[in-house]
GROMACS .gro file of C-alpha atoms in nm:
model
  406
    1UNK     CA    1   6.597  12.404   5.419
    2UNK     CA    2   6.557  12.636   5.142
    3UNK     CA    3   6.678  12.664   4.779
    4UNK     CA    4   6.927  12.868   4.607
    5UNK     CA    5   6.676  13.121   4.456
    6UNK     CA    6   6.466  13.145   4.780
    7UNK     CA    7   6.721  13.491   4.875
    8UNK     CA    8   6.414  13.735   4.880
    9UNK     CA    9   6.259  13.524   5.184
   10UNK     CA   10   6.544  13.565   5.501
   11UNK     CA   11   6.275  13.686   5.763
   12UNK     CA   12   6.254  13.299   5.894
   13UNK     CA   13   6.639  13.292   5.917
   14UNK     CA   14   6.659  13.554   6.124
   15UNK     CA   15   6.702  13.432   6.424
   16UNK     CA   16   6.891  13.147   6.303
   17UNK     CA   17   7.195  13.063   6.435
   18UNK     CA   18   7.393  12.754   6.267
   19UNK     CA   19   7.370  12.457   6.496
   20UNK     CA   20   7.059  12.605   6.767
   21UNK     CA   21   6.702  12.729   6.574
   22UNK     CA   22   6.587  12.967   6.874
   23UNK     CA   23   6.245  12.936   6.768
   24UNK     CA   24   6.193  12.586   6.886
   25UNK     CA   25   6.261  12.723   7.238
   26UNK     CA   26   5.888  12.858   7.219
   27UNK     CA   27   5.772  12.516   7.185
   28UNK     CA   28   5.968  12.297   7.430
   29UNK     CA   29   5.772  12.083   7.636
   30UNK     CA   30   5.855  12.170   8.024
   31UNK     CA   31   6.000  11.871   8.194
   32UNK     CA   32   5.757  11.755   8.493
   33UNK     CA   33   5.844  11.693   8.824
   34UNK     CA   34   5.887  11.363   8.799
   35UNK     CA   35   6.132  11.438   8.597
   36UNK     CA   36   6.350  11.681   8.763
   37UNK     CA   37   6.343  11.479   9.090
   38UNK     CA   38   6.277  11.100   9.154
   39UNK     CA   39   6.382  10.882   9.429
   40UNK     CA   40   6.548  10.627   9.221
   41UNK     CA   41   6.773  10.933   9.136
   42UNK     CA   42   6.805  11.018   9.502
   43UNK     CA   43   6.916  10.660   9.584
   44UNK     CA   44   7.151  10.654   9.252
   45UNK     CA   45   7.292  11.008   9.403
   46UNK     CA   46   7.289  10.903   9.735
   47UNK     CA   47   7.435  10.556   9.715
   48UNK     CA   48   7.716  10.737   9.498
   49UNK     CA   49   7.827  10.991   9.790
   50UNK     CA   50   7.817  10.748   9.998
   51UNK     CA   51   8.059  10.515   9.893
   52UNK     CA   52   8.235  10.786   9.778
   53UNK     CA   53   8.249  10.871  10.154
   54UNK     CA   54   8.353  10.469  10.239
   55UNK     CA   55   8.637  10.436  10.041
   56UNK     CA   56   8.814  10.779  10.168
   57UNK     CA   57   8.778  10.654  10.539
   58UNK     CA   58   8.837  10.262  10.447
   59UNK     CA   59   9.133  10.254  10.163
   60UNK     CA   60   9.471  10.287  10.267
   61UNK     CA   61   9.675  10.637  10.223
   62UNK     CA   62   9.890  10.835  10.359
   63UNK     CA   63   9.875  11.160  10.610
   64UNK     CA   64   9.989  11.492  10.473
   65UNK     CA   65   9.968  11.819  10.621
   66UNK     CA   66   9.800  12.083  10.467
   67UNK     CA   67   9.870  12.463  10.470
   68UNK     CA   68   9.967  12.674  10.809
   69UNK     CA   69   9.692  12.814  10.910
   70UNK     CA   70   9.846  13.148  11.055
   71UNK     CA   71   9.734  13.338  10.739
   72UNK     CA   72   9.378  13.229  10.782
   73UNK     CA   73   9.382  13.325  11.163
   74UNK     CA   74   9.424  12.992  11.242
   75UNK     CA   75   9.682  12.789  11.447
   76UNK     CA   76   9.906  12.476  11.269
   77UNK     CA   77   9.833  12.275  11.000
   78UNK     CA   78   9.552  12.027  10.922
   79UNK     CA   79   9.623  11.666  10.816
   80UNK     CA   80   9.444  11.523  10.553
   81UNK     CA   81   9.414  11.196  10.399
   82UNK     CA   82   9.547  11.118  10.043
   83UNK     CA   83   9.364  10.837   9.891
   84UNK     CA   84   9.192  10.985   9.642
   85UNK     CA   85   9.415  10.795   9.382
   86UNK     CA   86   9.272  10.464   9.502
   87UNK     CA   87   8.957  10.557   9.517
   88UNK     CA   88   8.944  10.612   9.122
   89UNK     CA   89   9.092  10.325   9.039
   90UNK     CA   90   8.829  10.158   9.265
   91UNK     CA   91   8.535  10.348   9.130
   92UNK     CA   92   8.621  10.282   8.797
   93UNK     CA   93   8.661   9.859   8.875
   94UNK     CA   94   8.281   9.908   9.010
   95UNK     CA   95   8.118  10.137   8.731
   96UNK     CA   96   8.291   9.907   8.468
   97UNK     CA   97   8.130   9.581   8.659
   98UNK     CA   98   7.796   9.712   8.592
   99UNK     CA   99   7.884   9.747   8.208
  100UNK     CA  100   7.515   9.824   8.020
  101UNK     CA  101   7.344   9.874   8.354
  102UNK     CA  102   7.504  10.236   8.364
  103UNK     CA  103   7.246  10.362   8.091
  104UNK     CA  104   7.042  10.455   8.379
  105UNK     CA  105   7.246  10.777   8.409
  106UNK     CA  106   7.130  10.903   8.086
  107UNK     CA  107   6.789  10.856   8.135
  108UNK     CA  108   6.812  11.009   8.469
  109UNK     CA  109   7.024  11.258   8.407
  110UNK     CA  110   6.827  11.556   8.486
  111UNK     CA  111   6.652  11.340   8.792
  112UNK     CA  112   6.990  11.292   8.942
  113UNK     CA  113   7.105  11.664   8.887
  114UNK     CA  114   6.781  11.757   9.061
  115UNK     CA  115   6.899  11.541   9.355
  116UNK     CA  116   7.264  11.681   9.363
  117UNK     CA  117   7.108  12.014   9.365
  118UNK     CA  118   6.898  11.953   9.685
  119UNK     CA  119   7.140  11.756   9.833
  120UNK     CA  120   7.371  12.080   9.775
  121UNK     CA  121   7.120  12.260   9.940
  122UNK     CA  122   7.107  12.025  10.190
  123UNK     CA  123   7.470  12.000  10.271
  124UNK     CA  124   7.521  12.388  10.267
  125UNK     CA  125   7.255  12.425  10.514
  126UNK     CA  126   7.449  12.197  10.741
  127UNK     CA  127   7.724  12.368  10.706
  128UNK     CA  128   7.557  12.759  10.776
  129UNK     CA  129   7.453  12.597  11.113
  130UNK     CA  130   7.760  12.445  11.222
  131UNK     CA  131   7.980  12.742  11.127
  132UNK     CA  132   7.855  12.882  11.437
  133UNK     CA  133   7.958  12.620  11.675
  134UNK     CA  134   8.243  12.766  11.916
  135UNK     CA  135   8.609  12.768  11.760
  136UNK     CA  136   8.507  12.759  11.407
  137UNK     CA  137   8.819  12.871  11.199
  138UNK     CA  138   8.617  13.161  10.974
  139UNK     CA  139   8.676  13.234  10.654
  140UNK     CA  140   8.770  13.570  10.588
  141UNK     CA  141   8.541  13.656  10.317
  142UNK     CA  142   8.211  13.446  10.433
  143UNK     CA  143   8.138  13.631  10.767
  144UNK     CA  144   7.984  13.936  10.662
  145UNK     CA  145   7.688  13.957  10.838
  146UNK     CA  146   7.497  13.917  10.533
  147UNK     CA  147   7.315  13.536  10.610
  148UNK     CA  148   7.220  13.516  10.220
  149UNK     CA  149   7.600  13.606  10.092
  150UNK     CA  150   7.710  13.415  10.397
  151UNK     CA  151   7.586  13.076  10.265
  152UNK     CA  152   7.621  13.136   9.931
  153UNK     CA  153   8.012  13.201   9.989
  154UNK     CA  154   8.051  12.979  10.294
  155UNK     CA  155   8.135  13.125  10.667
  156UNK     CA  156   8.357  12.793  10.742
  157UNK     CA  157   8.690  12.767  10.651
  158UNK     CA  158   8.794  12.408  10.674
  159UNK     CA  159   8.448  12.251  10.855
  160UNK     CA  160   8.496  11.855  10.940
  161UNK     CA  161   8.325  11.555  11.095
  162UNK     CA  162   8.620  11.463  11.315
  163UNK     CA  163   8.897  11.375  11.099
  164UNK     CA  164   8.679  11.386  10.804
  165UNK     CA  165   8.753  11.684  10.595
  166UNK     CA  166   8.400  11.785  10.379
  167UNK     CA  167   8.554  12.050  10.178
  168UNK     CA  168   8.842  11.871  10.069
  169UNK     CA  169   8.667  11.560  10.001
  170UNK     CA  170   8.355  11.741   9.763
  171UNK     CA  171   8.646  11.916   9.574
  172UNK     CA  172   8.791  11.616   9.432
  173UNK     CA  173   8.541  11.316   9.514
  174UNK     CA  174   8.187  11.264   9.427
  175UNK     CA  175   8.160  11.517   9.194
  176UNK     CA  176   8.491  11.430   8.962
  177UNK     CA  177   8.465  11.090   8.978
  178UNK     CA  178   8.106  11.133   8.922
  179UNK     CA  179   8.173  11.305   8.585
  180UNK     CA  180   8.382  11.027   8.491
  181UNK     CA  181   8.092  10.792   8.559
  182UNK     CA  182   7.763  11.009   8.383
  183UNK     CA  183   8.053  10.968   8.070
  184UNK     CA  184   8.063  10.562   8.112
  185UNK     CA  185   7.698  10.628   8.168
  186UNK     CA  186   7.651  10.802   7.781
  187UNK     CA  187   7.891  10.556   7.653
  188UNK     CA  188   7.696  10.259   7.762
  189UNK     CA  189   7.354  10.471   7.619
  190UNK     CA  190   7.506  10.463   7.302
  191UNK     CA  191   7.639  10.145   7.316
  192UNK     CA  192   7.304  10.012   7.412
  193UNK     CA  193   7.137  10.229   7.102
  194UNK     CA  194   7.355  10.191   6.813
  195UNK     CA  195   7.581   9.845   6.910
  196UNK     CA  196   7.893  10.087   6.884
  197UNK     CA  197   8.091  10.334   7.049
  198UNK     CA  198   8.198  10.593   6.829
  199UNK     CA  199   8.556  10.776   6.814
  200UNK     CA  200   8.407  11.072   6.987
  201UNK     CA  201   8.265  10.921   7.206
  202UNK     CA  202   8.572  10.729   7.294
  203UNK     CA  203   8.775  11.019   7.287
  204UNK     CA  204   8.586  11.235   7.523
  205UNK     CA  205   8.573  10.942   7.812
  206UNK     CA  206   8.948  10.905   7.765
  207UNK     CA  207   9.060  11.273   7.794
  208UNK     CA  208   8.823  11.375   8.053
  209UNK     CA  209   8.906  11.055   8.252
  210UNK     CA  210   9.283  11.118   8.232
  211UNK     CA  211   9.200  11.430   8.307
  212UNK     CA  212   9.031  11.368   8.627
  213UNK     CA  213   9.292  11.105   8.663
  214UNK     CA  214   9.524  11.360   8.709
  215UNK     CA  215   9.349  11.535   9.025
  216UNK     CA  216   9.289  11.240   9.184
  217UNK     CA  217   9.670  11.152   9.081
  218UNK     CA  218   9.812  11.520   9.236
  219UNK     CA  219   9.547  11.507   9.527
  220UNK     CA  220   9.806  11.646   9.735
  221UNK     CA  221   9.842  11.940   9.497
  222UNK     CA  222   9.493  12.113   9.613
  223UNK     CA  223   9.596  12.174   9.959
  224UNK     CA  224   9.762  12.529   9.851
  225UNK     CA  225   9.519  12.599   9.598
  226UNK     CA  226   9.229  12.903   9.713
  227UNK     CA  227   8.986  12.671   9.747
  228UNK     CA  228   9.135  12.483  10.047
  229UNK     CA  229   9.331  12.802  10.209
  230UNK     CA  230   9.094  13.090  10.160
  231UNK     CA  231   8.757  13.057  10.034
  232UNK     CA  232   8.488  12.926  10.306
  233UNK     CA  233   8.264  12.602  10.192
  234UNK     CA  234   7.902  12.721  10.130
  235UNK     CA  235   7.637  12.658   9.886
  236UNK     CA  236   7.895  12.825   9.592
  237UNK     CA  237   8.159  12.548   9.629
  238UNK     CA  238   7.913  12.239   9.731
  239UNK     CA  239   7.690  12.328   9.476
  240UNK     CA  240   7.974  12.381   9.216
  241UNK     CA  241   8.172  12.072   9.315
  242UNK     CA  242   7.875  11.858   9.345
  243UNK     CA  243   7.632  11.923   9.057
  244UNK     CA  244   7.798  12.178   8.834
  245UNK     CA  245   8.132  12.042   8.733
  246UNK     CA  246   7.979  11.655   8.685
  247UNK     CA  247   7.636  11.780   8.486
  248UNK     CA  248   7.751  12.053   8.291
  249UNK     CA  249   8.100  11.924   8.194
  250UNK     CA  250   7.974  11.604   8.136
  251UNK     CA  251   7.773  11.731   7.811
  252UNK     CA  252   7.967  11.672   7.512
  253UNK     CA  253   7.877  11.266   7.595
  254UNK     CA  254   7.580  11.308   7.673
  255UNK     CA  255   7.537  11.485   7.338
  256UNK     CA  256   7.706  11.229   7.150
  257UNK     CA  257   7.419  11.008   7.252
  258UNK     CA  258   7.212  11.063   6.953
  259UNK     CA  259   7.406  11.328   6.806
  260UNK     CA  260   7.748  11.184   6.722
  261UNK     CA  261   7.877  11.355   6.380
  262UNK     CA  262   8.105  11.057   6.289
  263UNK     CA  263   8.437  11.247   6.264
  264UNK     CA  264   8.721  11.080   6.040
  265UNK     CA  265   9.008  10.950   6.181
  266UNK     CA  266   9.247  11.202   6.070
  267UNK     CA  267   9.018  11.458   6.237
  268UNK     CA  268   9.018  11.229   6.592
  269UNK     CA  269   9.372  11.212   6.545
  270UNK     CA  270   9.444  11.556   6.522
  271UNK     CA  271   9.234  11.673   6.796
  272UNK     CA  272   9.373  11.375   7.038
  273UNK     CA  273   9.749  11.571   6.942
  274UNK     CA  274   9.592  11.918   7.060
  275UNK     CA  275   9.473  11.739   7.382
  276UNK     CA  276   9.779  11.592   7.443
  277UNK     CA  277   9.964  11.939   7.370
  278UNK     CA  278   9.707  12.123   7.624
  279UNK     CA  279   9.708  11.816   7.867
  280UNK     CA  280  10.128  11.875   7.867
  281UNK     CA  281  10.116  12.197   7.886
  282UNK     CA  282   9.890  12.205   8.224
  283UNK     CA  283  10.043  11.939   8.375
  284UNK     CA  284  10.412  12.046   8.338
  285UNK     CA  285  10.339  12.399   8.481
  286UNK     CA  286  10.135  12.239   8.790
  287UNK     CA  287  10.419  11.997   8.868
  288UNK     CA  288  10.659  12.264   8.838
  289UNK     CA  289  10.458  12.521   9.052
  290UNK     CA  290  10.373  12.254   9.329
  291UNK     CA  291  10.719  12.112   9.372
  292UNK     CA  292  10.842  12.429   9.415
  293UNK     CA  293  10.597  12.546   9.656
  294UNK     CA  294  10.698  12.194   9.842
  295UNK     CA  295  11.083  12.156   9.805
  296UNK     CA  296  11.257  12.522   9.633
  297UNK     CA  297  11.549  12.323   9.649
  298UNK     CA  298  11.475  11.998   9.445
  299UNK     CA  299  11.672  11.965   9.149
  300UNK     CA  300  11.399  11.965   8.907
  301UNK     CA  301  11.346  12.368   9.035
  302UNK     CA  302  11.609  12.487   9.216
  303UNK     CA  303  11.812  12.630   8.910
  304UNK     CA  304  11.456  12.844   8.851
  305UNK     CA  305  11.462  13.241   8.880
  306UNK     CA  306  11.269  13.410   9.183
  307UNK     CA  307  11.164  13.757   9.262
  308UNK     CA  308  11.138  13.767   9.677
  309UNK     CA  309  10.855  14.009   9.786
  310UNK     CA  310  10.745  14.076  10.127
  311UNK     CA  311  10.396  13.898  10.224
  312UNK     CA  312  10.245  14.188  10.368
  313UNK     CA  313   9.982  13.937  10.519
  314UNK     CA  314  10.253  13.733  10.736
  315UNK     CA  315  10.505  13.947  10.754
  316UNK     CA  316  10.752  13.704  10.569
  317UNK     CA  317  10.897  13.700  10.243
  318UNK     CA  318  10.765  13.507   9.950
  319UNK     CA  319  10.958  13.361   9.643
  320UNK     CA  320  10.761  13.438   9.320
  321UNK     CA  321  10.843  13.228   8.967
  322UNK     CA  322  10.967  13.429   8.690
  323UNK     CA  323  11.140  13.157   8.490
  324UNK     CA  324  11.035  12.832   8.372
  325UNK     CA  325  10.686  12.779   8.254
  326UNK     CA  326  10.596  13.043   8.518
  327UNK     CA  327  10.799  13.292   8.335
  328UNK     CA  328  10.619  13.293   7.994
  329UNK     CA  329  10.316  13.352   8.176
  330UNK     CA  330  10.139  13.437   8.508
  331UNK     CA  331   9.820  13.201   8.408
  332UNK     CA  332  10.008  12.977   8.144
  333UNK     CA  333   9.785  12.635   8.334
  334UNK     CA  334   9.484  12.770   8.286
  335UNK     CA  335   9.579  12.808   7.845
  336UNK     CA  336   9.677  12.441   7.863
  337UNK     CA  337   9.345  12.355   8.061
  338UNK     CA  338   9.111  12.582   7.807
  339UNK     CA  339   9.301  12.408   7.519
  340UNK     CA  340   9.168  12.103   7.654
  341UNK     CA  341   8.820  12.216   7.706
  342UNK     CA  342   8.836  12.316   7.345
  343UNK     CA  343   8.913  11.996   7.228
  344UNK     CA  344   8.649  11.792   7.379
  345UNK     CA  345   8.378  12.022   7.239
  346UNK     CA  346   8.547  12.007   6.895
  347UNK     CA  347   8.454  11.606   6.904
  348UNK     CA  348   8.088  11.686   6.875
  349UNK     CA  349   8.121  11.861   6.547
  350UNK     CA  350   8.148  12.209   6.455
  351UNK     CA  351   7.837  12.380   6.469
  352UNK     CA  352   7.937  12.687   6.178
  353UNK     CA  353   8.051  12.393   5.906
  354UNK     CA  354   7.852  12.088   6.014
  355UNK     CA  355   7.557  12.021   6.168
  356UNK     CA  356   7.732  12.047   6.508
  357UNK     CA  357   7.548  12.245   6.745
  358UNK     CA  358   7.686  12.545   6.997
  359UNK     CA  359   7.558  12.379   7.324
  360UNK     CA  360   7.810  12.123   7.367
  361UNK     CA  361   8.022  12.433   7.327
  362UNK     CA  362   7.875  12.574   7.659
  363UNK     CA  363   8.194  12.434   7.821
  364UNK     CA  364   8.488  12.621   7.679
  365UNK     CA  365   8.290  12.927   7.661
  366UNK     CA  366   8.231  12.952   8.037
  367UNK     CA  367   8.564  12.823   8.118
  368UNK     CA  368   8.723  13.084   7.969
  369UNK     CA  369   8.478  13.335   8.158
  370UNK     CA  370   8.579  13.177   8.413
  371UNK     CA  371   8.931  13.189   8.416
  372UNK     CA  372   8.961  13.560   8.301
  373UNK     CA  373   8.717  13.610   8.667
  374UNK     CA  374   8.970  13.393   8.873
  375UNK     CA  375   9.307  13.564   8.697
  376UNK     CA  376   9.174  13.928   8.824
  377UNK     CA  377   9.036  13.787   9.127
  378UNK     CA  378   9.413  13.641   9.207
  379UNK     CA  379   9.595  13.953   9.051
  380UNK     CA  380   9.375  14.176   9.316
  381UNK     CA  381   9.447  13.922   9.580
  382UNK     CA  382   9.788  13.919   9.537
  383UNK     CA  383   9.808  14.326   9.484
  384UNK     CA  384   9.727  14.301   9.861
  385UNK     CA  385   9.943  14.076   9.963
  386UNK     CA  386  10.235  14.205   9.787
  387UNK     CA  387  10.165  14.557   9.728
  388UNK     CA  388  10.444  14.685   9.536
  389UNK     CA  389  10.609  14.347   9.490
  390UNK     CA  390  10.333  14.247   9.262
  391UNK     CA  391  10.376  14.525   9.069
  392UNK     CA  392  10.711  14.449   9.014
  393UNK     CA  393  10.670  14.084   8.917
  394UNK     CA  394  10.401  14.188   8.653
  395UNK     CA  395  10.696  14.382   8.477
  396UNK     CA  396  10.866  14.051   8.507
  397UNK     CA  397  10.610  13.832   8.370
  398UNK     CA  398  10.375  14.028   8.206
  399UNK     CA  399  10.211  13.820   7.988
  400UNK     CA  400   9.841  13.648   8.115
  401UNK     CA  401   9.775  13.329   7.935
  402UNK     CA  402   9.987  13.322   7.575
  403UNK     CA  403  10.315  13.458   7.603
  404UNK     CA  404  10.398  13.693   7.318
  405UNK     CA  405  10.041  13.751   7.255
  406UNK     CA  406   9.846  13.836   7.520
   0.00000   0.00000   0.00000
């Protein structure tokens, strides 16, 4: 704090950025230990992966094929199992039985990352080992030679314990659903410290559950995505699906905690509109990409433009969007999905007007890092795998993520 006629004195302001003071970085206490790792946050971890595990094998769901493999120098298609949708539904009836109990999370938090970071460690080491076995389909990019970029990126392509697909069930399992329940977890924290829970705080748990609601609602959906057809499971992915995405996305609750900045209800309202908007505008372009990609001939799609380019990978000849959402712009999901991301920061305040602060900002800002990585990484994929034909359908579409603009 200092007064109006204080100007002369800016040398402690200096490195004074609205919402973060750098200087009290100097003095942070180091967590211990104890704190980083416990083994009631190993069990919490544990006993969540587990029945995580139980209800894919138990609950009822259909059998879907994935991908052919041909591309990936494999032979057929995989089948998968698609209960994921249950599953939710099911984890969220047992996180809301143990109502208050789910504090826990928050004071554990960094114990139980620590534990989904070894346990990543764990898993990826596993799956190093076994990518040797005889017959393991490789992935293209994870046998180098190179053992350290070999399990970082992963050397496996689709690894399983019998029927029981790993990659596909980290992708969308503990580590989404866990989000969803490290946010009841914050909720009940606050609950528990104030007798309330705040319109923030509300808001946050209901976008970012319908949110994962949706993935777990589309389940099918990831079998075409990268993840699933080209990129090999290794400490990257594990460690991404399985502590990453649940700890670091789940920090605008976990924030609200003790910092909530009591927005009014006009300002809830209007950033529960832009979530909507960014939630529509994700959704519609998925559904429209993936029933395509299943059915070119449905009626929702079949009235859609396509440019046909030769796959120079199988020889074959690929239909490429350049109408409908697709046609305003090559990446127009991933400005719905950062619109999103946007929004659920914005419910913690804004750290240049308020008293907000930047970290709970740490969200958008690497999303939209990463998305600008995984657009060039898919525009120099698909340069290869259409050559010329990409070139072409960039004249077509050529805007990124806002069409008009960028």
């Amino acid at each position: 704090d200092h007064d109006d006629d204080d100007e002369d004195h800016h040398d402690d302001e200096d490195f004074k950025v609205p919402g973060i003071d750098l200087r009290v970085l100097s003095g942070m206490r180091l967590p211990s230990p104890s704190e980083l790792i416990s083994s009631r946050a190993c069990a919490i971890f544990g006993g969540w992966f587990t029945w995580q595990v139980l209800l894919e094998r138990i609950l009822p769901g259909k059998v879907v094929e994935g991908v052919d493999l041909a591309a990936a120098g494999g032979k057929g298609r995989l089948k998968y199992r698609m209960n994921g949708h249950l599953a939710f539904w099911t984890s969220i009836a047992a996180l809301g039985a143990c109502r208050d109990r789910l504090s826990v999370l928050y004071d554990e938090f960094p114990a139980i990352a620590g534990a989904s970071i070894l346990f990543s460690f764990g898993l990826s080491s596993y799956l190093y080992a076994t990518s040797f076995t005889e017959g393991a389909l490789l992935a293209k990019g994870g046998n180098s030679g190179n053992p350290i970029y070999d399990f970082f990126i992963g050397r496996e392509l689709n690894p399983r314990i019998g029927t029981f697909d790993l990659k596909q069930f980290c992708e969308l399992r503990p580590g989404l659903i866990g989000w969803v329940a490290l946010n009841f977890g914050m909720m009940a924290k606050q609950y528990q410290n104030t007798g309330r829970v705040s319109g923030s705080m509300a808001l946050v748990n209901l976008f970012q559950g319908m949110y994962v609601w949706d993935s777990l609602y589309q389940e099918q959906a990831i079998l075409s995505t990268m993840d699933i057809t080209t990129d090999g499971f290794g400490y990257m992915l594990a460690f991404g699906d399985l502590a990453w995405v649940p700890f670091t996305y789940s920090m605008q609750a976990r924030y609200l905690v003790d910092h909530d900045p009591n927005l009014s209800p006009l300002s809830l309202a209007a950033l529960a509109l832009c979530s909507i908007g960014g939630y529509a505008i994700f959704r519609a372009s998925n559904s429209e990409k993936d029933q395509f990609r299943r059915d070119p001939s449905h009626p929702k799609v079949k009235d859609l433009k396509v440019l046909e380019v030769k796959n120079y990978q199988t020889g074959r000849t690929s239909s490429l969007l350049v109408s409908g959402w697709w046609g305003l712009a090559r990446k127009i999901n991933y400005t719905g999905d950062w619109l999103m991301a946007w929004m659920w920061s914005t419910t913690t305040g804004c750290p240049v007007i308020s008293k907000g602060s930047i970290l709970p900002y740490f969200y958008p800002i690497y999303f939209a890092i990463l998305l600008i990585h995984r657009a060039g990484r898919d525009d120099h994929f698909c340069s290869e795998k259409y050559k010329e034909g990409w070139k072409e359908y960039k004249k077509r579409v050529p805007y990124l993520f806002v069409p008009y603009l960028f």
